[in-house]
Short mmCIF file of C-alpha atoms in Angstrom, two decimals:
data_model
loop_
_atom_site.label_atom_id
_atom_site.label_comp_id
_atom_site.label_asym_id
_atom_site.label_seq_id
_atom_site.Cartn_x
_atom_site.Cartn_y
_atom_site.Cartn_z
CA MET A 31 0.00 0.00 0.00
CA MET A 32 1.42 3.33 -1.06
CA GLU A 33 0.82 6.17 1.40
CA ASN A 34 -1.37 9.07 0.36
CA GLU A 35 -3.12 12.04 1.88
CA ARG A 36 -6.60 13.32 1.00
CA VAL A 37 -6.54 17.04 0.14
CA SER A 38 -9.05 19.54 -1.23
CA LEU A 39 -7.70 21.99 -3.80
CA ASP A 40 -9.27 25.15 -5.18
CA LYS A 41 -9.54 25.56 -8.94
CA ILE A 42 -6.32 26.04 -10.84
CA LEU A 43 -5.58 27.44 -14.28
CA ILE A 44 -2.96 25.81 -16.53
CA ILE A 45 -1.43 26.90 -19.83
CA GLY A 46 0.87 24.58 -21.75
CA ILE A 47 1.38 22.21 -24.65
CA SER A 48 -0.65 19.05 -25.03
CA VAL A 49 -1.07 15.66 -26.66
CA ARG A 50 -4.06 13.31 -26.91
CA THR A 51 -2.98 9.80 -25.95
CA ASN A 52 -3.90 6.54 -24.18
CA ASN A 53 -2.23 3.85 -22.09
CA HIS A 54 -2.31 1.09 -24.73
CA ASN A 55 0.95 -0.45 -26.04
CA ASN A 56 3.12 2.17 -24.27
CA GLN A 57 1.57 4.94 -26.41
CA ALA A 58 1.35 7.41 -23.52
CA GLN A 59 4.94 6.69 -22.54
CA ARG A 60 6.11 7.63 -26.06
CA ASP A 61 3.76 10.62 -26.45
CA ILE A 62 4.45 12.13 -23.03
CA SER A 63 8.21 11.60 -23.39
CA GLN A 64 8.08 13.53 -26.70
CA LEU A 65 5.96 16.24 -25.02
CA TRP A 66 8.59 16.64 -22.26
CA GLY A 67 11.33 16.81 -24.91
CA ARG A 68 9.50 19.59 -26.74
CA PHE A 69 8.71 21.41 -23.48
CA ILE A 70 12.40 21.51 -22.55
CA LEU A 71 13.85 22.03 -26.05
CA GLU A 72 11.49 24.90 -26.91
CA ASN A 73 11.70 26.37 -23.38
CA ILE A 74 7.90 26.44 -23.22
CA ALA A 75 7.78 27.62 -19.60
CA ASN A 76 9.42 30.93 -20.59
CA SER A 77 6.71 31.52 -23.23
CA ILE A 78 3.98 31.56 -20.57
CA SER A 79 3.93 35.19 -19.43
CA ASN A 80 1.27 35.10 -16.73
CA LYS A 81 2.57 32.11 -14.76
CA ILE A 82 2.38 32.31 -10.98
CA SER A 83 4.85 29.54 -10.20
CA GLU A 84 8.00 28.02 -11.65
CA GLU A 85 6.64 24.54 -10.97
CA ILE A 86 5.84 22.39 -13.98
CA TYR A 87 2.47 20.65 -14.04
CA CYS A 88 1.81 17.48 -16.01
CA VAL A 89 -1.99 17.30 -16.19
CA TYR A 90 -4.13 14.37 -17.36
CA THR A 91 -7.65 15.48 -18.29
CA ASP A 92 -10.47 15.25 -20.84
CA TYR A 93 -10.81 11.54 -20.09
CA GLU A 94 -12.86 9.64 -22.66
CA SER A 95 -13.85 7.12 -19.98
CA ASN A 96 -11.23 6.05 -17.45
CA HIS A 97 -7.49 5.30 -17.45
CA THR A 98 -8.00 2.75 -20.26
CA GLY A 99 -9.47 5.31 -22.71
CA ASP A 100 -8.06 8.33 -24.51
CA TYR A 101 -7.13 11.42 -22.49
CA THR A 102 -5.27 14.71 -22.92
CA THR A 103 -1.91 15.37 -21.29
CA ILE A 104 -0.96 19.01 -20.76
CA LEU A 105 2.56 20.02 -19.78
CA GLY A 106 2.58 23.56 -18.50
CA CYS A 107 2.47 26.04 -15.66
CA LEU A 108 -0.03 27.53 -13.24
CA VAL A 109 -1.26 30.91 -14.45
CA SER A 110 -3.20 33.82 -12.98
CA ASP A 111 -5.59 33.98 -15.94
CA VAL A 112 -6.14 32.51 -19.40
CA ASP A 113 -6.68 35.81 -21.21
CA SER A 114 -3.49 35.46 -23.25
CA ILE A 115 -2.73 31.95 -24.52
CA PRO A 116 0.45 31.66 -26.62
CA GLU A 117 0.06 30.18 -30.10
CA GLU A 118 0.11 26.36 -30.21
CA MET A 119 -0.71 26.14 -26.49
CA ILE A 120 -3.93 25.34 -24.67
CA ALA A 121 -5.48 26.43 -21.39
CA ARG A 122 -7.55 24.44 -18.92
CA GLU A 123 -9.39 25.31 -15.76
CA ILE A 124 -9.27 22.45 -13.30
CA PRO A 125 -12.22 22.88 -10.94
CA ARG A 126 -12.07 22.65 -7.16
CA ASN A 127 -11.92 18.98 -6.24
CA ASP A 128 -10.74 16.42 -3.71
CA TYR A 129 -7.50 14.58 -4.45
CA LEU A 130 -5.36 11.82 -3.09
CA LYS A 131 -1.81 13.16 -2.93
CA PHE A 132 0.99 10.66 -3.50
CA ILE A 133 4.72 11.39 -3.18
CA SER A 134 7.15 9.70 -5.59
CA GLU A 135 10.81 9.67 -4.58
CA GLY A 136 13.78 8.47 -6.59
CA LYS A 137 14.90 8.28 -10.20
CA LEU A 138 12.79 9.95 -12.91
CA PRO A 139 10.66 8.89 -14.65
CA GLU A 140 10.66 5.45 -13.00
CA SER A 141 9.54 6.65 -9.55
CA VAL A 142 6.49 8.44 -11.00
CA ALA A 143 5.70 5.46 -13.25
CA GLN A 144 5.69 3.21 -10.16
CA THR A 145 3.18 5.55 -8.49
CA TRP A 146 0.88 5.33 -11.53
CA ASP A 147 1.25 1.53 -11.68
CA PHE A 148 0.12 1.39 -8.06
CA ILE A 149 -2.83 3.73 -8.74
CA TRP A 150 -3.98 1.75 -11.81
CA GLN A 151 -4.02 -1.46 -9.78
CA SER A 152 -5.99 0.15 -6.95
CA ASP A 153 -9.73 0.60 -6.56
CA TYR A 154 -9.82 4.29 -5.63
CA ASP A 155 -13.13 6.01 -6.42
CA ARG A 156 -11.69 8.28 -9.09
CA SER A 157 -13.60 11.23 -10.58
CA TYR A 158 -11.46 11.47 -13.76
CA ILE A 159 -11.80 15.26 -13.80
CA ALA A 160 -8.06 15.93 -13.85
CA ASP A 161 -5.05 14.22 -12.32
CA PHE A 162 -1.65 15.84 -12.25
CA GLU A 163 1.96 15.73 -11.16
CA VAL A 164 3.83 18.75 -9.80
CA TYR A 165 7.51 19.10 -10.59
CA GLY A 166 9.06 21.69 -8.28
CA ILE A 167 12.55 22.44 -6.94
CA ALA A 168 12.76 18.97 -5.31
CA SER A 169 12.33 17.29 -8.71
CA GLN A 170 15.28 18.93 -10.45
CA ASN A 171 17.77 16.13 -9.73
CA PRO A 172 16.49 13.32 -12.00
CA ASP A 173 18.42 10.69 -10.01
CA ASN A 174 16.83 11.65 -6.70
CA ALA A 175 13.61 13.56 -7.38
CA ILE A 176 10.54 14.18 -5.27
CA VAL A 177 7.31 14.60 -7.25
CA ALA A 178 3.74 15.03 -5.96
CA THR A 179 0.96 13.24 -7.86
CA TYR A 180 -2.66 14.33 -7.33
CA LEU A 181 -5.43 11.87 -8.16
CA SER A 182 -8.93 13.35 -8.50
CA VAL A 183 -11.41 11.40 -6.38
CA LYS A 184 -15.10 11.50 -5.49
#
């Protein structure tokens, strides 16, 4: 059993780049890896002018059904408003919701993948509104990172 904490979060606004993907045949692994590559190579975070944090959010939303169907992954930053969205980026408002907060520690991306493997094998009462990971200062050493994963629940 992986430890978690139930938290309630107010709505958040995200702007970033996105990909539509699914968890079949390692498709999400390939798509999200390419998204991260583009995010870093194109320095996407610096193109988001109204960000309110340097943390990077990896958001999973627009679920077709559950974790076995298609969904959208957005890699971006928290913003104060979505009035100005850079070209080729998208914005999402994630409504106030309850979450289970998991902490992944160790090598990236393996430690986060282990957290998701645990979640997918669990029977949490998920809402599938939006789930996300937060990559802050503690995640900058890829050999010994700390990443928070938030799972939207009912």
